[in-house]
Amino acid sequence: MSDFDFDLFVIGGGSGGVRAARVAAGEHGAKVALAEEYRMGGTCVIRGCVPKKLMVFASGFPAAMDEARAYGWQVTAGAFDWAAFRGKLDAELDRLESAYRSGLKGAGVTVHDCRAVLEDAQTVRLATGARVRARQILVATGGRPFVPVFPGSEHVITSNEIFKFDVLPESVLIVGGGFIACEFACILNGLGVKVTQFYRGEQVLRGFDLEARGLVAEQMVAGGVDLRLGADVAAIEKVSGKLRVKAIDGSVADFGAVVYATGRVPNTEGLGLNEAGVTLGKKGEIVVDAWSQSAVPSIYAVGDVTDRINLTPVAIREGHAFADTVFGGRPRQPDHDLVASAVFTQPCELGTVGMTEEAAQKAGPIEVYATTFKPMRGAFAGRGHKVLMKLVVSVETRKVLGCHIVAPEAGEMIQLAAIAIKMGATKEDFDRTCAVHPSMSEELVTMRKPVRMG
Ligand code: NDP
């Protein structure tokens, strides 16, 4: 008779934890329990990727209606009904949450709707007071928004609250220049909110290809976002229902809301990790090896709590690989190489995979193939935005090291380019692929001469 209640106890019902629990129980026959203190589905489903993408769709209609008029349609846009949209959004999130729940139930996972913390390497204590013994424990508690402390920081909100506005504010200040800041600047701008964005550095989207960042920023500004570079907040005070923001350059302006999108930190506080002997890194992340195993052999961790690549599909892969390795007799490590991603800005998204031009240059001699042009659809409608198709190629191996696309639906395009690049495609493989015409992405296979060598 085993002295364990479960083979696996998962803390956290987000993308990584749910995948691991379902695969371990449903496919590999393990006895699994999972605890989630908030809503099943985690950041991605409840307050991240999913509601964000639906808001991207909602916010794109004014531009689509302008375009429709340019194509000869007689369209009159009414006002945006935020309450109606939010009601539908809430219903959709409820539906997805229950789908996650029934997936777990179907796999035979025991679900605890409460917080769980570690008591020791193989014991979990639930908020109900119950103690559960498990052979293995998986921590998949994700992350949360980080807000720096400054005078008035208690007045700001984060992406967690952005879906919960009762009424959309007239004006918003967004602070930050990463994925979340740029995406929400475009979303709120599209929904008719007057958006100002402060970014402390020289150009938004640090870490992405410089040329692509520049084009995205240019379009955000052209679209109506008041983007201030080298700008930061010094203090905020509440004055007659508005937030009065004093910037570091001394300027003062009032906003209906201030949204901080200044990065995220791993959710490791108060989980009993130190006590159990788990090693934490500088940001509080759980330090794991390539198998997602922590310093304590019975404790594993996947997803944002490990601060490797903080993207939903990566967490899912990590959770799946963990379950196959530990319960399925199929040892495999999650692959963190050449992970594609997309920033859902508007009118153009930024899709990217592999090395930026700047990083590749440091690694060896490269050729850069790039073209910017006004796409047919927008050009016909008299819209000025350009798109970018860019390949970074190794001179030595001819392999395409990086692909960067700034275009409407770049997120869809980069997924397919990523397959070729992951397979090790060379520039010549791209060249011998016949173009799909007329399309924007055909330029990826028709660029003949490098624009630069590096
Ligand atoms: P990011 O790390 O992408 O960006 C944080 C931004 O905040 C940076 O511009 C950073 O500036 C700035 N910043 C950090 N600290 C401060 C500070 N104290 N004062 C002022 N500015 C500051 O984080 P996000 O919150 O945007 O996103 C978190 C993660 O979530 C992403 O890294 C990504 O992995 C994931 N995500 C993915 C999405 C997608 O796939 N489409 C969408 C949304 C999130 P600096 O550059 O100078 O450091």
XYZ file of C-alpha atoms and ligand atoms in Angstrom:
502
model
C 0.000 0.000 0.000
C 1.505 3.350 -1.079
C 1.816 6.090 1.524
C 1.030 8.640 -1.197
C -2.453 9.935 -1.933
C -1.513 10.816 -5.515
C 1.228 10.122 -8.039
C 1.180 13.795 -9.027
C -0.080 16.978 -7.424
C -0.174 20.000 -9.731
C -0.303 23.489 -8.221
C -1.825 25.860 -10.768
C -4.553 25.341 -13.364
C -3.097 27.349 -16.247
C -1.868 26.171 -19.616
C 1.178 24.252 -18.370
C -0.374 22.692 -15.279
C -3.560 21.577 -16.974
C -1.695 19.979 -19.888
C 0.630 18.100 -17.526
C -2.273 16.896 -15.355
C -4.373 15.761 -18.319
C -1.537 13.897 -20.013
C -0.263 12.292 -16.805
C -3.756 11.108 -15.797
C -5.544 10.640 -19.115
C -2.734 9.199 -21.225
C -0.379 7.654 -18.711
C -2.808 6.456 -16.051
C -1.303 8.393 -13.137
C -3.425 9.340 -10.114
C -3.431 13.123 -10.309
C -4.800 16.070 -8.295
C -4.665 19.744 -9.240
C -5.303 22.863 -7.158
C -6.221 26.262 -8.597
C -6.974 29.216 -6.341
C -8.612 31.456 -8.956
C -10.181 30.435 -12.262
C -9.269 27.371 -14.297
C -7.365 28.253 -17.466
C -4.796 30.603 -15.969
C -3.468 33.849 -17.361
C -3.772 32.889 -21.032
C -7.453 32.030 -20.918
C -8.778 34.270 -18.167
C -6.770 37.512 -18.379
C -4.254 37.191 -21.161
C -3.973 35.862 -24.686
C -7.618 34.914 -25.235
C -9.476 38.025 -24.020
C -6.661 40.157 -25.455
C -7.059 38.637 -28.936
C -10.833 39.114 -28.805
C -10.192 42.757 -27.920
C -7.780 42.995 -30.846
C -10.575 41.807 -33.120
C -13.063 44.255 -31.566
C -10.694 47.165 -31.926
C -9.920 46.481 -35.577
C -13.411 47.268 -36.864
C -13.161 51.066 -37.169
C -10.195 50.678 -39.527
C -11.982 47.872 -41.376
C -15.006 50.127 -41.828
C -12.838 52.933 -43.170
C -11.368 50.469 -45.587
C -14.819 49.187 -46.562
C -15.839 52.741 -47.459
C -12.749 53.090 -49.604
C -13.809 49.924 -51.435
C -17.211 51.404 -52.212
C -19.344 50.163 -49.312
C -21.679 52.620 -47.689
C -20.916 52.005 -44.053
C -21.782 54.123 -41.069
C -20.069 53.149 -37.853
C -22.079 53.566 -34.664
C -20.538 53.846 -31.217
C -18.721 50.944 -29.608
C -20.823 49.257 -26.923
C -18.214 48.184 -24.390
C -20.813 46.716 -22.011
C -22.221 44.485 -24.763
C -18.739 43.344 -25.778
C -17.688 42.724 -22.177
C -20.790 40.637 -21.525
C -19.966 38.420 -24.494
C -16.328 38.264 -23.474
C -17.232 37.156 -19.947
C -19.539 34.472 -21.341
C -16.799 33.206 -23.648
C -14.304 33.015 -20.797
C -16.864 31.097 -18.705
C -17.281 28.663 -21.595
C -13.531 28.156 -21.933
C -13.084 27.758 -18.198
C -15.683 25.032 -18.097
C -14.042 23.328 -21.082
C -10.780 23.245 -19.119
C -12.617 21.863 -16.123
C -14.361 19.124 -18.067
C -11.073 18.202 -19.761
C -9.544 17.598 -16.355
C -12.593 15.712 -15.140
C -12.616 13.558 -18.257
C -8.998 12.631 -17.641
C -9.841 11.647 -14.054
C -7.983 14.492 -12.337
C -9.170 15.444 -8.820
C -9.627 19.234 -8.757
C -9.310 21.393 -5.631
C -10.633 24.943 -6.044
C -8.321 26.498 -3.486
C -4.765 27.575 -2.886
C -2.161 24.907 -2.240
C 1.308 25.373 -0.781
C 4.211 23.040 -0.218
C 4.753 21.617 3.213
C 7.719 19.486 2.248
C 9.162 17.806 -0.827
C 6.196 15.451 -1.166
C 3.408 17.098 0.837
C 0.987 19.822 -0.185
C -1.233 21.745 2.243
C -4.547 22.997 0.911
C -6.240 26.220 2.055
C -8.925 23.955 3.528
C -6.284 22.668 5.953
C -6.101 19.239 4.306
C -2.703 17.683 3.689
C -2.053 15.684 0.566
C 0.945 13.449 -0.075
C 2.139 13.090 -3.654
C 5.047 11.197 -5.184
C 5.731 14.143 -7.512
C 4.690 17.778 -7.290
C 4.489 20.109 -10.279
C 4.477 23.857 -9.627
C 2.783 25.706 -12.485
C 1.676 28.882 -10.761
C 2.551 31.260 -13.605
C 3.355 34.911 -13.106
C 1.742 38.211 -12.287
C 2.198 41.816 -13.410
C 5.051 43.742 -11.840
C 4.436 47.379 -10.891
C 7.329 49.470 -9.553
C 6.672 51.341 -6.313
C 6.571 55.149 -6.638
C 4.426 57.948 -5.229
C 0.884 57.153 -6.347
C 1.597 53.653 -7.689
C -1.468 52.414 -5.776
C -3.667 54.190 -8.356
C -2.493 52.236 -11.385
C -3.997 49.136 -12.912
C -2.430 46.309 -14.917
C -3.481 44.014 -17.734
C -5.330 41.952 -15.097
C -7.884 44.727 -14.637
C -8.110 46.000 -18.187
C -10.860 43.552 -19.108
C -12.958 44.730 -16.190
C -13.570 48.417 -16.928
C -17.248 49.243 -16.270
C -16.959 52.082 -18.747
C -14.035 52.601 -21.097
C -12.034 55.620 -19.936
C -11.742 58.570 -22.274
C -7.987 58.654 -21.962
C -5.379 56.171 -20.791
C -1.675 56.294 -20.092
C 0.115 53.022 -20.751
C 3.545 52.597 -19.215
C 5.982 50.097 -20.740
C 7.231 49.156 -24.160
C 6.876 45.370 -24.235
C 4.322 42.968 -25.722
C 1.518 43.937 -23.366
C 2.031 47.714 -23.473
C 2.152 47.855 -27.279
C -0.762 45.488 -27.779
C -3.035 47.356 -25.362
C -1.992 50.752 -26.694
C -3.268 49.629 -30.109
C -6.388 47.925 -28.715
C -7.552 50.887 -26.652
C -6.667 53.302 -29.437
C -8.777 51.235 -31.830
C -11.676 51.277 -29.374
C -11.643 55.058 -29.386
C -9.720 55.736 -26.176
C -7.131 58.511 -26.349
C -3.904 56.629 -25.664
C -0.567 57.971 -24.461
C 2.286 55.492 -24.010
C 5.432 56.128 -21.993
C 8.444 53.971 -22.688
C 11.650 54.609 -20.774
C 14.034 53.448 -23.525
C 14.850 54.521 -27.064
C 12.525 52.183 -28.921
C 9.677 49.883 -27.881
C 9.818 46.075 -28.076
C 13.384 45.685 -26.906
C 14.782 42.312 -27.935
C 12.954 42.219 -31.262
C 14.589 43.042 -34.585
C 15.411 46.758 -34.624
C 14.063 47.425 -38.113
C 10.802 45.649 -37.258
C 10.455 47.534 -33.955
C 10.932 50.820 -35.755
C 8.191 50.071 -38.264
C 5.743 48.912 -35.580
C 6.358 52.058 -33.538
C 5.984 54.280 -36.599
C 2.622 52.709 -37.371
C 1.407 52.953 -33.783
C 2.119 56.673 -33.884
C 0.532 57.079 -37.327
C -2.515 55.215 -36.001
C -2.976 57.744 -33.213
C -1.007 56.437 -30.206
C 0.858 59.289 -28.539
C 4.078 57.336 -27.993
C 6.664 59.102 -25.863
C 10.116 57.546 -25.870
C 12.524 58.195 -23.020
C 9.493 58.957 -20.869
C 8.565 57.685 -17.431
C 6.232 58.479 -14.567
C 7.568 60.329 -11.528
C 4.351 60.472 -9.466
C 0.597 60.090 -9.716
C -2.171 61.677 -7.679
C -5.912 61.389 -7.832
C -7.536 64.729 -8.607
C -11.317 64.964 -9.030
C -11.757 61.463 -10.389
C -8.817 61.691 -12.774
C -5.230 60.544 -12.373
C -2.787 63.428 -12.548
C 0.525 62.127 -13.836
C 3.763 63.962 -13.320
C 6.383 62.713 -15.764
C 10.124 62.646 -15.132
C 10.557 65.569 -17.550
C 8.306 67.634 -15.283
C 5.274 67.666 -17.591
C 1.852 67.041 -16.052
C -1.241 65.528 -17.658
C -4.552 63.972 -16.513
C -5.746 60.522 -17.576
C -8.840 58.426 -16.923
C -6.654 55.418 -16.096
C -2.991 54.496 -15.941
C -2.058 50.977 -17.030
C 1.312 49.561 -16.049
C 2.696 46.906 -18.398
C 6.203 46.840 -17.012
C 6.875 43.138 -17.084
C 5.779 40.142 -15.071
C 7.238 38.256 -12.124
C 6.948 34.568 -11.227
C 4.304 33.579 -8.676
C 6.488 31.920 -6.085
C 5.826 33.935 -2.956
C 4.364 32.128 0.051
C 4.364 28.744 -1.666
C 6.771 27.149 0.803
C 9.360 26.649 -1.907
C 12.357 27.831 0.102
C 11.315 25.683 3.029
C 11.058 22.661 0.760
C 14.592 23.316 -0.506
C 13.712 24.565 -4.005
C 16.258 26.979 -5.485
C 14.859 30.305 -6.673
C 16.534 32.686 -9.119
C 16.967 36.469 -9.020
C 13.398 37.262 -10.102
C 12.006 34.624 -7.728
C 11.669 32.063 -10.523
C 12.025 28.360 -9.858
C 15.362 27.226 -11.197
C 14.890 24.007 -13.174
C 17.044 21.836 -15.400
C 16.272 20.863 -18.985
C 13.757 18.269 -17.675
C 11.892 20.995 -15.709
C 13.137 19.395 -12.486
C 13.972 21.686 -9.562
C 16.771 21.282 -7.035
C 14.407 18.946 -5.130
C 14.029 15.740 -7.192
C 10.295 15.280 -6.475
C 9.432 18.899 -7.378
C 9.151 20.016 -10.986
C 8.022 23.341 -12.444
C 6.774 24.478 -15.848
C 5.594 27.694 -17.480
C 6.090 31.318 -16.469
C 6.993 30.386 -12.891
C 10.308 29.154 -14.314
C 10.831 32.332 -16.387
C 12.300 30.534 -19.394
C 10.265 31.594 -22.454
C 7.053 33.052 -21.059
C 4.595 32.017 -23.731
C 1.543 29.753 -23.461
C 2.576 27.232 -26.136
C 5.956 26.856 -24.442
C 4.330 26.161 -21.062
C 2.105 23.561 -22.734
C 5.122 21.863 -24.309
C 6.965 21.896 -20.989
C 3.973 20.389 -19.164
C 3.511 17.703 -21.805
C 7.214 16.768 -21.875
C 7.231 16.545 -18.071
C 4.232 14.195 -18.035
C 5.671 11.985 -20.804
C 9.034 11.838 -19.062
C 7.904 11.153 -15.513
C 4.727 9.112 -16.116
C 4.846 7.915 -19.706
C 8.266 6.277 -19.893
C 9.054 8.580 -22.829
C 11.812 10.875 -21.598
C 11.993 14.111 -23.578
C 13.047 17.638 -22.924
C 10.995 20.625 -24.080
C 12.658 22.314 -27.043
C 13.231 26.033 -26.471
C 15.039 26.661 -29.719
C 13.475 28.742 -32.524
C 10.197 29.516 -30.782
C 8.130 31.853 -32.946
C 5.988 34.591 -31.426
C 3.767 37.453 -32.459
C 3.003 40.857 -31.029
C -0.601 41.694 -31.914
C -0.192 45.367 -32.691
C -2.271 47.193 -35.315
C -2.538 47.804 -38.217
C 0.407 45.431 -38.500
C 1.371 42.612 -36.201
C 4.990 41.664 -35.627
C 5.746 38.013 -36.239
C 9.203 36.780 -35.457
C 11.247 33.614 -35.309
C 14.961 33.112 -34.814
C 17.705 35.670 -34.556
C 17.370 39.384 -34.971
C 19.732 41.037 -37.444
C 21.626 42.528 -34.503
C 22.105 39.174 -32.728
C 22.986 37.279 -35.919
C 25.609 39.883 -36.820
C 27.438 39.085 -33.610
C 27.352 35.346 -34.337
C 28.952 35.439 -37.796
C 28.753 36.903 -41.299
C 25.195 37.405 -42.527
C 23.166 38.575 -45.482
C 19.995 40.546 -44.858
C 17.099 40.296 -47.281
C 14.357 42.803 -46.563
C 11.614 44.616 -48.357
C 9.066 47.171 -47.214
C 6.091 48.012 -49.355
C 2.490 49.147 -49.199
C 0.329 46.045 -49.400
C -2.266 45.904 -52.159
C -5.329 45.922 -49.938
C -4.395 48.992 -47.927
C -2.827 50.812 -50.875
C -6.075 50.557 -52.845
C -7.933 51.996 -49.873
C -5.459 54.848 -49.612
C -4.035 53.600 -46.316
C -0.414 54.496 -45.968
C 0.999 51.701 -43.818
C 3.851 49.591 -45.084
C 4.697 45.985 -44.359
C 8.117 44.419 -43.806
C 9.317 40.987 -44.903
C 12.806 40.205 -43.689
C 15.161 37.236 -43.684
C 18.492 37.055 -41.916
C 20.746 34.490 -43.608
C 24.049 32.937 -42.549
C 26.729 33.424 -45.193
C 28.496 30.249 -44.072
C 25.628 27.752 -43.840
C 23.081 29.609 -46.047
C 20.532 28.818 -43.334
C 17.806 31.334 -42.629
C 18.639 32.342 -39.068
C 15.720 34.676 -38.526
C 12.502 35.827 -40.116
C 10.732 39.050 -39.115
C 7.404 40.077 -40.528
C 5.500 43.289 -39.848
C 2.140 42.946 -41.572
C -1.550 42.375 -40.932
C -1.826 38.704 -39.853
C 1.942 38.406 -39.390
C 1.164 36.035 -36.503
C -0.392 33.611 -38.977
C 2.459 33.957 -41.482
C 5.291 33.468 -39.015
C 3.836 30.169 -37.813
C 4.411 28.700 -41.275
C 7.794 30.324 -41.840
C 8.823 28.873 -38.449
C 8.310 25.309 -39.709
C 10.742 25.843 -42.573
C 13.279 27.582 -40.350
C 12.977 24.911 -37.671
C 13.701 22.330 -40.365
C 16.898 24.219 -41.184
C 15.765 25.779 -44.469
C 18.401 27.673 -46.419
C 17.850 30.849 -48.397
C 17.970 28.659 -51.522
C 15.116 26.504 -50.128
C 13.049 29.666 -49.766
C 14.045 30.701 -53.313
C 12.963 27.437 -54.940
C 9.549 27.656 -53.282
C 7.117 29.126 -55.778
C 5.292 32.293 -54.747
C 1.594 32.470 -53.860
C 0.369 35.442 -55.845
C -0.881 38.020 -55.096
C -0.022 37.888 -51.409
C 2.199 39.818 -49.034
C 4.242 36.845 -47.868
C 5.231 35.888 -51.417
C 8.006 38.438 -50.949
C 9.644 35.960 -48.573
C 10.439 33.722 -51.563
C 11.153 36.389 -54.172
C 13.875 38.506 -52.558
C 16.901 38.023 -54.811
C 19.575 40.420 -53.586
C 20.663 41.124 -50.015
C 20.032 44.695 -48.917
C 22.938 44.486 -46.491
C 25.786 42.247 -45.457
C 26.781 42.126 -41.823
P 7.993 42.741 -21.278
O 9.112 42.196 -20.488
O 7.793 42.307 -22.683
O 8.065 44.332 -21.270
C 8.163 45.063 -20.090
C 8.303 46.519 -20.464
O 8.240 47.331 -19.305
C 9.623 46.825 -21.146
O 9.379 47.787 -22.136
C 10.467 47.389 -20.005
O 11.422 48.304 -20.423
C 9.413 48.138 -19.210
N 9.754 48.258 -17.796
C 10.180 47.298 -16.959
N 10.351 47.785 -15.710
C 10.032 49.083 -15.763
C 10.021 50.127 -14.818
N 10.382 49.924 -13.552
N 9.648 51.356 -15.214
C 9.282 51.595 -16.500
N 9.285 50.637 -17.450
C 9.655 49.392 -17.095
O 6.723 42.450 -20.389
P 5.175 42.481 -20.677
O 4.594 42.807 -19.356
O 4.819 43.323 -21.849
O 4.879 40.977 -21.055
C 5.295 39.915 -20.201
C 5.518 38.662 -20.979
O 4.266 38.125 -21.341
C 6.250 38.855 -22.300
O 7.628 38.848 -22.149
C 5.759 37.710 -23.103
O 6.585 36.616 -22.850
C 4.366 37.459 -22.586
N 3.353 37.993 -23.519
C 3.266 37.481 -24.771
C 2.336 37.966 -25.656
C 2.269 37.409 -27.033
O 2.821 36.353 -27.273
N 1.625 38.086 -27.978
C 1.411 39.026 -25.294
C 1.587 39.504 -23.963
C 2.523 38.994 -23.116
P 12.894 47.838 -20.928
O 12.696 47.330 -22.326
O 13.662 49.103 -20.887
O 13.363 46.822 -19.982
